[in-house]
């Protein structure tokens, strides 16, 4: 889920803002499409590899791929040389990287462990059952994201987001019902 910056975020310069407003399809929206495509590929590979590789091996592949992607991102943008963009989310993403404090590093280790466990469980689920059975359980993430957004950021989804959420969940439930009959 892509989180919009809070309303109190400073506005970009007027020239950059004008260009940003005129674009019908903004290129930063491709990040969400890329993430969805990568997740889809991961699930398809899981279904394809479930007979030849163990769950632990597949999780290791996923974690190594994330590590490599993060390292490449850090090498390309870690000095902040591309942070002078008009979109606040991209300014955040492309800002210069800093060395984490010990408490931040402990939090990273915790988040990495939870991510690895979650990846293991999802991969195991996709190995044991068909995607049409498992996928609807992943839709729990959408209401959770809405609740976390309300609790942590006092932000509720706008009309377009609600329509998108309903479309995704509705199509998943339709496919699940069609597959079961």
mmCIF file of C-alpha atoms in Angstrom:
data_model
loop_
_atom_site.group_PDB
_atom_site.id
_atom_site.type_symbol
_atom_site.label_atom_id
_atom_site.label_comp_id
_atom_site.label_asym_id
_atom_site.label_seq_id
_atom_site.Cartn_x
_atom_site.Cartn_y
_atom_site.Cartn_z
ATOM 1 C CA UNK A 1 0.000 0.000 0.000
ATOM 2 C CA UNK A 2 1.329 3.419 -0.862
ATOM 3 C CA UNK A 3 0.779 5.981 1.842
ATOM 4 C CA UNK A 4 0.253 9.572 0.877
ATOM 5 C CA UNK A 5 2.255 12.107 2.854
ATOM 6 C CA UNK A 6 0.371 14.007 5.559
ATOM 7 C CA UNK A 7 -1.433 17.156 4.560
ATOM 8 C CA UNK A 8 1.120 19.279 6.444
ATOM 9 C CA UNK A 9 3.925 18.253 4.053
ATOM 10 C CA UNK A 10 5.528 21.308 2.470
ATOM 11 C CA UNK A 11 4.487 21.894 -1.110
ATOM 12 C CA UNK A 12 7.108 21.493 -3.851
ATOM 13 C CA UNK A 13 8.234 24.517 -5.834
ATOM 14 C CA UNK A 14 5.544 26.024 -8.049
ATOM 15 C CA UNK A 15 7.193 24.959 -11.337
ATOM 16 C CA UNK A 16 7.567 21.355 -10.171
ATOM 17 C CA UNK A 17 4.062 21.444 -8.698
ATOM 18 C CA UNK A 18 2.538 22.645 -12.003
ATOM 19 C CA UNK A 19 4.235 19.841 -13.946
ATOM 20 C CA UNK A 20 3.147 17.342 -11.283
ATOM 21 C CA UNK A 21 -0.499 18.437 -11.470
ATOM 22 C CA UNK A 22 -0.625 18.297 -15.292
ATOM 23 C CA UNK A 23 0.486 14.679 -15.537
ATOM 24 C CA UNK A 24 -2.411 12.296 -16.054
ATOM 25 C CA UNK A 25 -0.378 9.202 -15.226
ATOM 26 C CA UNK A 26 2.492 9.944 -12.878
ATOM 27 C CA UNK A 27 5.530 7.693 -13.138
ATOM 28 C CA UNK A 28 5.788 7.210 -9.360
ATOM 29 C CA UNK A 29 2.529 5.258 -9.591
ATOM 30 C CA UNK A 30 4.504 2.625 -11.470
ATOM 31 C CA UNK A 31 6.122 1.641 -8.152
ATOM 32 C CA UNK A 32 2.795 0.202 -6.985
ATOM 33 C CA UNK A 33 2.326 -1.649 -10.254
ATOM 34 C CA UNK A 34 5.898 -2.956 -10.032
ATOM 35 C CA UNK A 35 5.358 -4.151 -6.470
ATOM 36 C CA UNK A 36 2.140 -5.939 -7.432
ATOM 37 C CA UNK A 37 3.886 -7.545 -10.416
ATOM 38 C CA UNK A 38 6.809 -8.710 -8.242
ATOM 39 C CA UNK A 39 4.416 -10.167 -5.672
ATOM 40 C CA UNK A 40 2.482 -11.949 -8.420
ATOM 41 C CA UNK A 41 5.722 -13.398 -9.815
ATOM 42 C CA UNK A 42 6.698 -14.596 -6.341
ATOM 43 C CA UNK A 43 3.392 -16.408 -5.924
ATOM 44 C CA UNK A 44 3.605 -17.961 -9.393
ATOM 45 C CA UNK A 45 7.173 -19.137 -8.736
ATOM 46 C CA UNK A 46 6.041 -20.609 -5.429
ATOM 47 C CA UNK A 47 3.347 -22.621 -7.177
ATOM 48 C CA UNK A 48 5.799 -23.704 -9.865
ATOM 49 C CA UNK A 49 8.669 -24.622 -7.511
ATOM 50 C CA UNK A 50 6.648 -26.295 -4.745
ATOM 51 C CA UNK A 51 7.539 -29.787 -5.976
ATOM 52 C CA UNK A 52 11.264 -29.171 -6.448
ATOM 53 C CA UNK A 53 12.299 -26.883 -3.570
ATOM 54 C CA UNK A 54 11.546 -26.814 0.126
ATOM 55 C CA UNK A 55 9.643 -23.955 1.717
ATOM 56 C CA UNK A 56 12.784 -22.833 3.551
ATOM 57 C CA UNK A 57 14.717 -22.699 0.277
ATOM 58 C CA UNK A 58 12.043 -20.619 -1.408
ATOM 59 C CA UNK A 59 11.918 -18.223 1.562
ATOM 60 C CA UNK A 60 15.700 -17.915 1.450
ATOM 61 C CA UNK A 61 15.470 -17.026 -2.254
ATOM 62 C CA UNK A 62 12.851 -14.366 -1.508
ATOM 63 C CA UNK A 63 14.871 -12.833 1.322
ATOM 64 C CA UNK A 64 18.064 -12.832 -0.747
ATOM 65 C CA UNK A 65 16.208 -11.159 -3.630
ATOM 66 C CA UNK A 66 14.958 -8.453 -1.230
ATOM 67 C CA UNK A 67 18.471 -7.971 0.128
ATOM 68 C CA UNK A 68 19.911 -7.616 -3.379
ATOM 69 C CA UNK A 69 17.153 -5.187 -4.423
ATOM 70 C CA UNK A 70 17.773 -3.078 -1.300
ATOM 71 C CA UNK A 71 21.528 -3.083 -1.872
ATOM 72 C CA UNK A 72 21.092 -1.981 -5.494
ATOM 73 C CA UNK A 73 18.647 0.728 -4.405
ATOM 74 C CA UNK A 74 21.146 1.892 -1.801
ATOM 75 C CA UNK A 75 24.022 1.985 -4.273
ATOM 76 C CA UNK A 76 21.984 3.894 -6.859
ATOM 77 C CA UNK A 77 20.186 6.388 -4.616
ATOM 78 C CA UNK A 78 21.699 6.137 -1.126
ATOM 79 C CA UNK A 79 23.557 9.446 -1.256
ATOM 80 C CA UNK A 80 20.367 11.397 -1.881
ATOM 81 C CA UNK A 81 21.465 12.700 -5.271
ATOM 82 C CA UNK A 82 17.984 12.110 -6.746
ATOM 83 C CA UNK A 83 15.939 13.504 -3.846
ATOM 84 C CA UNK A 84 15.294 16.833 -5.598
ATOM 85 C CA UNK A 85 11.938 15.773 -7.042
ATOM 86 C CA UNK A 86 8.512 17.378 -6.818
ATOM 87 C CA UNK A 87 6.648 14.516 -5.169
ATOM 88 C CA UNK A 88 6.937 14.258 -1.336
ATOM 89 C CA UNK A 89 6.801 10.449 -1.359
ATOM 90 C CA UNK A 90 9.692 10.307 -3.803
ATOM 91 C CA UNK A 91 11.615 12.852 -1.737
ATOM 92 C CA UNK A 92 11.235 10.483 1.216
ATOM 93 C CA UNK A 93 12.168 7.398 -0.811
ATOM 94 C CA UNK A 94 15.186 8.964 -2.495
ATOM 95 C CA UNK A 95 16.579 10.859 0.491
ATOM 96 C CA UNK A 96 20.136 10.104 1.582
ATOM 97 C CA UNK A 97 20.548 6.991 3.675
ATOM 98 C CA UNK A 98 22.028 7.157 7.157
ATOM 99 C CA UNK A 99 23.656 4.583 9.408
ATOM 100 C CA UNK A 100 20.996 3.285 11.817
ATOM 101 C CA UNK A 101 21.346 3.641 15.565
ATOM 102 C CA UNK A 102 21.560 0.510 17.713
ATOM 103 C CA UNK A 103 17.881 0.717 18.631
ATOM 104 C CA UNK A 104 16.934 1.161 14.957
ATOM 105 C CA UNK A 105 19.127 -1.780 14.017
ATOM 106 C CA UNK A 106 17.394 -3.952 16.623
ATOM 107 C CA UNK A 107 14.043 -2.886 15.176
ATOM 108 C CA UNK A 108 15.279 -3.791 11.673
ATOM 109 C CA UNK A 109 16.328 -7.246 12.866
ATOM 110 C CA UNK A 110 12.901 -7.723 14.462
ATOM 111 C CA UNK A 111 11.071 -6.568 11.307
ATOM 112 C CA UNK A 112 13.271 -8.778 9.137
ATOM 113 C CA UNK A 113 12.517 -11.781 11.342
ATOM 114 C CA UNK A 114 8.779 -11.133 11.231
ATOM 115 C CA UNK A 115 9.000 -10.690 7.457
ATOM 116 C CA UNK A 116 10.872 -13.978 7.055
ATOM 117 C CA UNK A 117 8.345 -15.825 9.238
ATOM 118 C CA UNK A 118 5.430 -14.281 7.338
ATOM 119 C CA UNK A 119 7.014 -15.155 4.005
ATOM 120 C CA UNK A 120 7.572 -18.708 5.213
ATOM 121 C CA UNK A 121 3.931 -19.085 6.274
ATOM 122 C CA UNK A 122 2.525 -17.602 3.066
ATOM 123 C CA UNK A 123 4.863 -19.738 0.955
ATOM 124 C CA UNK A 124 3.906 -22.835 2.919
ATOM 125 C CA UNK A 125 0.225 -22.019 2.419
ATOM 126 C CA UNK A 126 0.666 -21.644 -1.335
ATOM 127 C CA UNK A 127 2.518 -24.962 -1.428
ATOM 128 C CA UNK A 128 -0.273 -26.807 0.378
ATOM 129 C CA UNK A 129 -3.329 -25.313 -1.330
ATOM 130 C CA UNK A 130 -4.284 -23.656 -4.582
ATOM 131 C CA UNK A 131 -3.897 -19.917 -4.954
ATOM 132 C CA UNK A 132 -7.660 -19.451 -5.271
ATOM 133 C CA UNK A 133 -8.047 -20.894 -1.749
ATOM 134 C CA UNK A 134 -5.169 -18.988 -0.118
ATOM 135 C CA UNK A 135 -5.463 -15.568 -1.789
ATOM 136 C CA UNK A 136 -8.710 -14.474 -0.060
ATOM 137 C CA UNK A 137 -6.981 -14.850 3.315
ATOM 138 C CA UNK A 138 -4.463 -12.253 2.194
ATOM 139 C CA UNK A 139 -7.282 -9.739 1.793
ATOM 140 C CA UNK A 140 -7.258 -9.330 5.573
ATOM 141 C CA UNK A 141 -4.290 -7.022 4.954
ATOM 142 C CA UNK A 142 -6.519 -4.374 3.356
ATOM 143 C CA UNK A 143 -8.835 -3.751 6.321
ATOM 144 C CA UNK A 144 -5.777 -3.940 8.591
ATOM 145 C CA UNK A 145 -4.056 -1.263 6.496
ATOM 146 C CA UNK A 146 -7.132 0.958 6.785
ATOM 147 C CA UNK A 147 -7.244 0.473 10.583
ATOM 148 C CA UNK A 148 -3.497 1.153 10.935
ATOM 149 C CA UNK A 149 -3.837 4.243 8.755
ATOM 150 C CA UNK A 150 -6.644 5.541 10.965
ATOM 151 C CA UNK A 151 -4.867 4.699 14.229
ATOM 152 C CA UNK A 152 -1.340 5.825 13.381
ATOM 153 C CA UNK A 153 -1.858 8.633 10.886
ATOM 154 C CA UNK A 154 -5.506 9.698 11.356
ATOM 155 C CA UNK A 155 -5.904 9.058 7.642
ATOM 156 C CA UNK A 156 -8.882 7.382 6.050
ATOM 157 C CA UNK A 157 -9.022 6.085 2.482
ATOM 158 C CA UNK A 158 -10.581 8.366 -0.091
ATOM 159 C CA UNK A 159 -13.388 7.342 -2.433
ATOM 160 C CA UNK A 160 -11.035 6.031 -5.144
ATOM 161 C CA UNK A 161 -9.156 3.873 -2.609
ATOM 162 C CA UNK A 162 -12.418 2.453 -1.229
ATOM 163 C CA UNK A 163 -13.596 1.604 -4.743
ATOM 164 C CA UNK A 164 -10.251 -0.070 -5.479
ATOM 165 C CA UNK A 165 -10.332 -2.058 -2.239
ATOM 166 C CA UNK A 166 -13.890 -3.212 -2.925
ATOM 167 C CA UNK A 167 -12.969 -4.154 -6.501
ATOM 168 C CA UNK A 168 -9.966 -6.222 -5.395
ATOM 169 C CA UNK A 169 -11.791 -7.996 -2.577
ATOM 170 C CA UNK A 170 -14.930 -8.518 -4.659
ATOM 171 C CA UNK A 171 -13.041 -10.028 -7.578
ATOM 172 C CA UNK A 172 -11.114 -12.305 -5.210
ATOM 173 C CA UNK A 173 -14.304 -13.512 -3.567
ATOM 174 C CA UNK A 174 -15.891 -14.040 -6.984
ATOM 175 C CA UNK A 175 -12.940 -16.141 -8.150
ATOM 176 C CA UNK A 176 -12.949 -18.106 -4.893
ATOM 177 C CA UNK A 177 -16.656 -18.869 -5.273
ATOM 178 C CA UNK A 178 -16.260 -19.785 -8.963
ATOM 179 C CA UNK A 179 -13.333 -22.128 -8.188
ATOM 180 C CA UNK A 180 -15.229 -23.876 -5.398
ATOM 181 C CA UNK A 181 -18.185 -24.767 -7.648
#
